[in-house]
Amino acid sequence: GVKDGRWTVLQLVEALGFCLENTDPRTRGRGLQLLSQVLLQCYSLLQEKEVLHLVLFYESRLQDHHLVIPSVLQGLRALSMCEVLSPGLAVSVLKAIFQEVHVQSLMQLDRHTVYSIITNFMSTREEELKGLGADFTFGFIQVMDGEKDPRNLLVAFQIVRDLIAKDYALGPFVEELFEVTSCYFPVDFTPPPNDPHGIQREDLILSLRAVLASTPQFAEFLLPLLIEKLDSELQSAKLDSLQTLTACCAIYGQKELQEFLPSLWSSLRREVFQTASEKIETECLAALHALSACLSRSVLSSDSEDLLDSFLSSILQDCRHHLCEPDMKLVWPSAKLLQAAAGASLRTYHCITCSVLPLLLEQYTKHTQSSQRRTILEMLLGFLELQQKWGHVEEDESTLLSLQAPVCSVVFSALTDPSVQLQLVGIKALTVLGSLQGFLSSSDLELVVDHLIRLALHEEDSQSSEAAMEAAGTLAPTYPKIFSGRMVPRLGEELQSEREESYHNHHSLQQRCLQALAAVSTHTSIVRETVPVLLQHLHKVQKGTEARNTQDMVSVCQSLHRVALQCQQDAEGCWYFHQTVVPCLLAMAVQAAMQESTHTLPGKALLEEEVLAAMIPVISAATTHLSPELAAQSVSHVVPLFLDGEVSFLPQNSFPCSFQPFGDGECLEAQRRLVALLMAFVCSLPRDVAIPQQEWLLRELLALSCSCNCPFTATTAAKCFAGLVNKHPAGQQLDEILQLAVNRMEPGLAEGPCRTQALTLLLWVTKALVLRYHPLSSCLTDKLLGLLGDTELGPAAADGFSLLMAESPDVLHKGCHADVRIMFRQRFFTDNVPKLVQGFHGAGPDVKANYLKGLSHVLNHLPKPVLVTELPTLLPLLLEALSCSDRVVQLSTLSCLHPLLLEAPQIMSLHVDTLVTKFLNLTSSPTMAVRIAALRCAHALTSLPTTVLLPYKGRVIRALAKPLDDKKRLVRKEAVAARGEWFLLGSPGR
């Protein structure tokens, strides 16, 4: 009635008069409860005068019997949300609560109501409450004092934060406010199991920390408390104290810290020197960093002591001498402390490096052992990396610039040391020095490049070689001229040289040259130098007749692929690479195919599957990041090349015969193989790029995929067809092409010599449609399911489920702009797993394995959370799959079960007897991969509840003794790990 306007609240009060004035407190309580419940629903409808009368009425009831108080507080909470509350009433209500109610004697919910009333008034009546001065703060302290419930504490801590942040008067009650909150530090709270409120210990820690670190006024009370907790034995207390200290440094100044700096430094130093905990060490270093930053920020008055200098002097005095002992255990803790302080500000960096860098350089010269030099150089590297934070090296201030010659000398000497580990640190240091603008002179840079070339090409250890290449790639964008003018020509000369040395050494040097050329191609100007060198080498290799040509070509393609990937984010470099490399590769491949057609020998290696497969990612990576305009320009040349034999855009385009990759005849078999390169190009184009003569191209690809006798060509044609179909706009044209494909596949699958090709086409077209949720995908999947019962094609069809679910490396993935819908795997699982299960139960014994294999492939690629929910119904089938003799089924099932043992131990423990038996049997499998997977699963079994496993402990330990003597090292390694866990099962502390 009140909501509808038929009653006023005052009329309701009158109607409740008998209850509200009753002598029985329970009756009065029920009357007030009803009134308060109405107010909580109707407070926004109240008039100002009504609110005034109600507030006065409720305030008077705060002196009533304790049974009535909860309902009174609920009514006041409703009134605290009224916008028409008269000035002064908020203060009046709070004074009444502070005076009349002993809050901590109330139930949790009623205490929460009081906090809600205070919160509501603070958000809407701030100025009125500030008029109370420090009395409001004192009143709240009385309300909160002794609070224990975490739900209420979160609200209370927020109120304290607001008191401080909104500048309420704390008056003489700063220490009392600190005491009433700091008594909870450090937080010791473990949420009860199945807690519906979801409050975690971390929530309370962060909320309390925000209070303690909210004002410098708490510093004189808080810092002694933090030092006391740092000196305790409790690790959680130490961590909390350190994190709180770090938070406080953001708002403290020198004045707050001055008295406590010696004690704080003493505690931090002790923890870093003595702790075995990485967490505590990390937090100590963070706190020292924060302290140094805080002291750096503080503005100094002319007559005040410079605390930063004295603080850093203490750190240097306690740590510097340990740097002279590279073999002692305190060398690294000391270095870390110095680096933490040095990283706080430019001023701290100059102060510490001025003292430490000359010492480290002196110690490097003094110590001759490689291990000692490595430690010293690693410490030096730490300080060099800090300089990167401040950018340009200032001539007037930088200690580093004054030490340029000795620093370079030390780093260069490390690069020529026989120790690989010292070389690696030297290469890192070299990279950092190169990143410091203005530090290295032009002669130094030439020396840097020479060292990198020597390490990349001639250093025996592959670690140093790879690190040098990576360093060259990092530094090249900063110094493109020196790298393109000095490094690239040297690498090109080495690549083309014909040395009088063993084939192995020469081949290894060529490999490294190719890798180095790719690694250094991280700037467009350098790419313009390296790409012609790589292509020239590819031409040279193509003309050779040695047996190693295939591998050499693959190596060049791998280097080109890396360059393509590095160019992708730079539009200019990407287009240069595309228009230089793609036509060149196509021209070489077409030339080789022509020579094959006319029975000329040179160039045959280029048509090997391995080489064509290596070219695919090069062309794909060169195409995926093109702008639509440039991609359209390129596609207008490439597609006519394959459909019309239009070779005019290719370099060196005088070919002995016409190019007809879709033509008939055995002599054109070599040309047909080049459809792989067409696939790499057209399937990597952005979706909004129109492909000329697309319908004709699709028909040619369809015909080739169904009729070609070469498995490589048929498969690439099918993949190309599928890639185009996946991106094709929906509509009549797509429907017609798909119907044509179905009409070609069905007779091919039924009988004849091309059943395998038809199955391959079916798989790839199905995948293309599954990814984009096309309606025809379910029809094609049903055809595939039907083939599982075929004795000839069944095993291949089962393996096809892996193809449908897995990420494809060259087509039909997001990187090449394919239409891939989210959760397509989950949808496929939901639609088809029931059919697989049903088919398994109805299948004959000779084809049951096909259904199990298909099922295990689907489950293996499914997100684990989805699989866990379906586990109870699928687990019996998975266990049956372990009995299958097909090793692919066994492997796939084991890899599916392994994560489930870790993520769903309760469900898996219901089948522990079967699992133990199956896993132990498979540890004797003739296939090494199955033995390893079974041992990993036996190891993962130990994550199941101990009580379930203990009856099997002896049996498993005895059975795992046999694989300890396995002839394969990897099997023995897994057996040791698994058996060790089973031995420890049930031990104390496990």
PDB file of N, CA and C in Angstrom, residues 840-878:
ATOM      1  N   PHE A 840      30.782 -47.311 -31.962  1.00  0.00           N
ATOM      2  CA  PHE A 840      31.683 -48.286 -31.339  1.00  0.00           C
ATOM      3  C   PHE A 840      30.899 -49.492 -30.831  1.00  0.00           C
ATOM      4  N   HIS A 841      29.793 -49.224 -30.154  1.00  0.00           N
ATOM      5  CA  HIS A 841      29.010 -50.323 -29.568  1.00  0.00           C
ATOM      6  C   HIS A 841      28.375 -51.203 -30.645  1.00  0.00           C
ATOM      7  N   GLY A 842      28.088 -50.596 -31.818  1.00  0.00           N
ATOM      8  CA  GLY A 842      27.444 -51.395 -32.865  1.00  0.00           C
ATOM      9  C   GLY A 842      28.414 -51.967 -33.884  1.00  0.00           C
ATOM     10  N   ALA A 843      29.712 -51.683 -33.736  1.00  0.00           N
ATOM     11  CA  ALA A 843      30.693 -52.092 -34.754  1.00  0.00           C
ATOM     12  C   ALA A 843      31.166 -53.524 -34.542  1.00  0.00           C
ATOM     13  N   GLY A 844      31.648 -54.125 -35.632  1.00  0.00           N
ATOM     14  CA  GLY A 844      32.224 -55.460 -35.549  1.00  0.00           C
ATOM     15  C   GLY A 844      33.598 -55.404 -34.900  1.00  0.00           C
ATOM     16  N   PRO A 845      34.086 -56.550 -34.426  1.00  0.00           N
ATOM     17  CA  PRO A 845      35.367 -56.559 -33.695  1.00  0.00           C
ATOM     18  C   PRO A 845      36.557 -56.089 -34.525  1.00  0.00           C
ATOM     19  N   ASP A 846      36.477 -56.256 -35.859  1.00  0.00           N
ATOM     20  CA  ASP A 846      37.628 -55.881 -36.689  1.00  0.00           C
ATOM     21  C   ASP A 846      37.743 -54.371 -36.909  1.00  0.00           C
ATOM     22  N   VAL A 847      36.680 -53.596 -36.634  1.00  0.00           N
ATOM     23  CA  VAL A 847      36.753 -52.140 -36.857  1.00  0.00           C
ATOM     24  C   VAL A 847      36.508 -51.333 -35.577  1.00  0.00           C
ATOM     25  N   LYS A 848      36.299 -51.995 -34.454  1.00  0.00           N
ATOM     26  CA  LYS A 848      36.065 -51.261 -33.193  1.00  0.00           C
ATOM     27  C   LYS A 848      37.212 -50.293 -32.890  1.00  0.00           C
ATOM     28  N   ALA A 849      38.444 -50.738 -33.199  1.00  0.00           N
ATOM     29  CA  ALA A 849      39.616 -49.904 -32.896  1.00  0.00           C
ATOM     30  C   ALA A 849      39.549 -48.561 -33.611  1.00  0.00           C
ATOM     31  N   ASN A 850      38.913 -48.531 -34.802  1.00  0.00           N
ATOM     32  CA  ASN A 850      38.829 -47.269 -35.544  1.00  0.00           C
ATOM     33  C   ASN A 850      38.017 -46.233 -34.766  1.00  0.00           C
ATOM     34  N   TYR A 851      36.916 -46.675 -34.153  1.00  0.00           N
ATOM     35  CA  TYR A 851      36.074 -45.756 -33.367  1.00  0.00           C
ATOM     36  C   TYR A 851      36.825 -45.261 -32.133  1.00  0.00           C
ATOM     37  N   LEU A 852      37.561 -46.179 -31.488  1.00  0.00           N
ATOM     38  CA  LEU A 852      38.342 -45.776 -30.311  1.00  0.00           C
ATOM     39  C   LEU A 852      39.422 -44.770 -30.687  1.00  0.00           C
ATOM     40  N   LYS A 853      40.072 -45.024 -31.830  1.00  0.00           N
ATOM     41  CA  LYS A 853      41.127 -44.106 -32.265  1.00  0.00           C
ATOM     42  C   LYS A 853      40.534 -42.731 -32.567  1.00  0.00           C
ATOM     43  N   GLY A 854      39.427 -42.693 -33.279  1.00  0.00           N
ATOM     44  CA  GLY A 854      38.767 -41.422 -33.585  1.00  0.00           C
ATOM     45  C   GLY A 854      38.363 -40.688 -32.324  1.00  0.00           C
ATOM     46  N   LEU A 855      37.796 -41.437 -31.367  1.00  0.00           N
ATOM     47  CA  LEU A 855      37.369 -40.837 -30.105  1.00  0.00           C
ATOM     48  C   LEU A 855      38.562 -40.259 -29.343  1.00  0.00           C
ATOM     49  N   SER A 856      39.649 -41.036 -29.266  1.00  0.00           N
ATOM     50  CA  SER A 856      40.807 -40.558 -28.499  1.00  0.00           C
ATOM     51  C   SER A 856      41.414 -39.318 -29.141  1.00  0.00           C
ATOM     52  N   HIS A 857      41.386 -39.226 -30.477  1.00  0.00           N
ATOM     53  CA  HIS A 857      41.892 -38.020 -31.150  1.00  0.00           C
ATOM     54  C   HIS A 857      41.032 -36.801 -30.798  1.00  0.00           C
ATOM     55  N   VAL A 858      39.723 -36.983 -30.781  1.00  0.00           N
ATOM     56  CA  VAL A 858      38.827 -35.864 -30.447  1.00  0.00           C
ATOM     57  C   VAL A 858      39.070 -35.412 -29.011  1.00  0.00           C
ATOM     58  N   LEU A 859      39.125 -36.382 -28.095  1.00  0.00           N
ATOM     59  CA  LEU A 859      39.295 -36.037 -26.679  1.00  0.00           C
ATOM     60  C   LEU A 859      40.657 -35.412 -26.421  1.00  0.00           C
ATOM     61  N   ASN A 860      41.658 -35.846 -27.163  1.00  0.00           N
ATOM     62  CA  ASN A 860      43.022 -35.365 -26.942  1.00  0.00           C
ATOM     63  C   ASN A 860      43.171 -33.888 -27.257  1.00  0.00           C
ATOM     64  N   HIS A 861      42.345 -33.375 -28.176  1.00  0.00           N
ATOM     65  CA  HIS A 861      42.455 -31.967 -28.568  1.00  0.00           C
ATOM     66  C   HIS A 861      41.385 -31.096 -27.911  1.00  0.00           C
ATOM     67  N   LEU A 862      40.630 -31.674 -27.006  1.00  0.00           N
ATOM     68  CA  LEU A 862      39.547 -30.928 -26.363  1.00  0.00           C
ATOM     69  C   LEU A 862      40.091 -30.174 -25.149  1.00  0.00           C
ATOM     70  N   PRO A 863      39.630 -28.940 -24.889  1.00  0.00           N
ATOM     71  CA  PRO A 863      40.056 -28.246 -23.669  1.00  0.00           C
ATOM     72  C   PRO A 863      39.739 -29.107 -22.428  1.00  0.00           C
ATOM     73  N   LYS A 864      40.696 -29.216 -21.535  1.00  0.00           N
ATOM     74  CA  LYS A 864      40.568 -30.138 -20.402  1.00  0.00           C
ATOM     75  C   LYS A 864      39.357 -29.868 -19.502  1.00  0.00           C
ATOM     76  N   PRO A 865      38.994 -28.597 -19.225  1.00  0.00           N
ATOM     77  CA  PRO A 865      37.803 -28.380 -18.382  1.00  0.00           C
ATOM     78  C   PRO A 865      36.539 -29.006 -18.964  1.00  0.00           C
ATOM     79  N   VAL A 866      36.428 -28.963 -20.312  1.00  0.00           N
ATOM     80  CA  VAL A 866      35.250 -29.562 -20.970  1.00  0.00           C
ATOM     81  C   VAL A 866      35.295 -31.075 -20.803  1.00  0.00           C
ATOM     82  N   LEU A 867      36.484 -31.624 -20.963  1.00  0.00           N
ATOM     83  CA  LEU A 867      36.643 -33.073 -20.880  1.00  0.00           C
ATOM     84  C   LEU A 867      36.314 -33.592 -19.479  1.00  0.00           C
ATOM     85  N   VAL A 868      36.728 -32.822 -18.460  1.00  0.00           N
ATOM     86  CA  VAL A 868      36.492 -33.256 -17.081  1.00  0.00           C
ATOM     87  C   VAL A 868      34.999 -33.409 -16.807  1.00  0.00           C
ATOM     88  N   THR A 869      34.188 -32.498 -17.345  1.00  0.00           N
ATOM     89  CA  THR A 869      32.734 -32.571 -17.083  1.00  0.00           C
ATOM     90  C   THR A 869      32.109 -33.806 -17.720  1.00  0.00           C
ATOM     91  N   GLU A 870      32.703 -34.282 -18.821  1.00  0.00           N
ATOM     92  CA  GLU A 870      32.144 -35.445 -19.528  1.00  0.00           C
ATOM     93  C   GLU A 870      32.817 -36.750 -19.115  1.00  0.00           C
ATOM     94  N   LEU A 871      33.745 -36.660 -18.178  1.00  0.00           N
ATOM     95  CA  LEU A 871      34.592 -37.807 -17.854  1.00  0.00           C
ATOM     96  C   LEU A 871      33.823 -39.039 -17.372  1.00  0.00           C
ATOM     97  N   PRO A 872      32.845 -38.890 -16.479  1.00  0.00           N
ATOM     98  CA  PRO A 872      32.185 -40.107 -15.965  1.00  0.00           C
ATOM     99  C   PRO A 872      31.618 -41.013 -17.058  1.00  0.00           C
ATOM    100  N   THR A 873      31.091 -40.425 -18.143  1.00  0.00           N
ATOM    101  CA  THR A 873      30.503 -41.263 -19.192  1.00  0.00           C
ATOM    102  C   THR A 873      31.557 -41.796 -20.161  1.00  0.00           C
ATOM    103  N   LEU A 874      32.672 -41.066 -20.310  1.00  0.00           N
ATOM    104  CA  LEU A 874      33.662 -41.457 -21.318  1.00  0.00           C
ATOM    105  C   LEU A 874      34.787 -42.331 -20.776  1.00  0.00           C
ATOM    106  N   LEU A 875      34.999 -42.292 -19.453  1.00  0.00           N
ATOM    107  CA  LEU A 875      36.148 -43.000 -18.897  1.00  0.00           C
ATOM    108  C   LEU A 875      36.135 -44.499 -19.200  1.00  0.00           C
ATOM    109  N   PRO A 876      34.989 -45.205 -19.093  1.00  0.00           N
ATOM    110  CA  PRO A 876      35.006 -46.637 -19.423  1.00  0.00           C
ATOM    111  C   PRO A 876      35.506 -46.908 -20.851  1.00  0.00           C
ATOM    112  N   LEU A 877      35.121 -46.030 -21.795  1.00  0.00           N
ATOM    113  CA  LEU A 877      35.583 -46.212 -23.176  1.00  0.00           C
ATOM    114  C   LEU A 877      37.084 -45.974 -23.301  1.00  0.00           C
ATOM    115  N   LEU A 878      37.585 -44.966 -22.586  1.00  0.00           N
ATOM    116  CA  LEU A 878      39.022 -44.686 -22.625  1.00  0.00           C
ATOM    117  C   LEU A 878      39.813 -45.857 -22.063  1.00  0.00           C
TER     118      LEU A 878
END
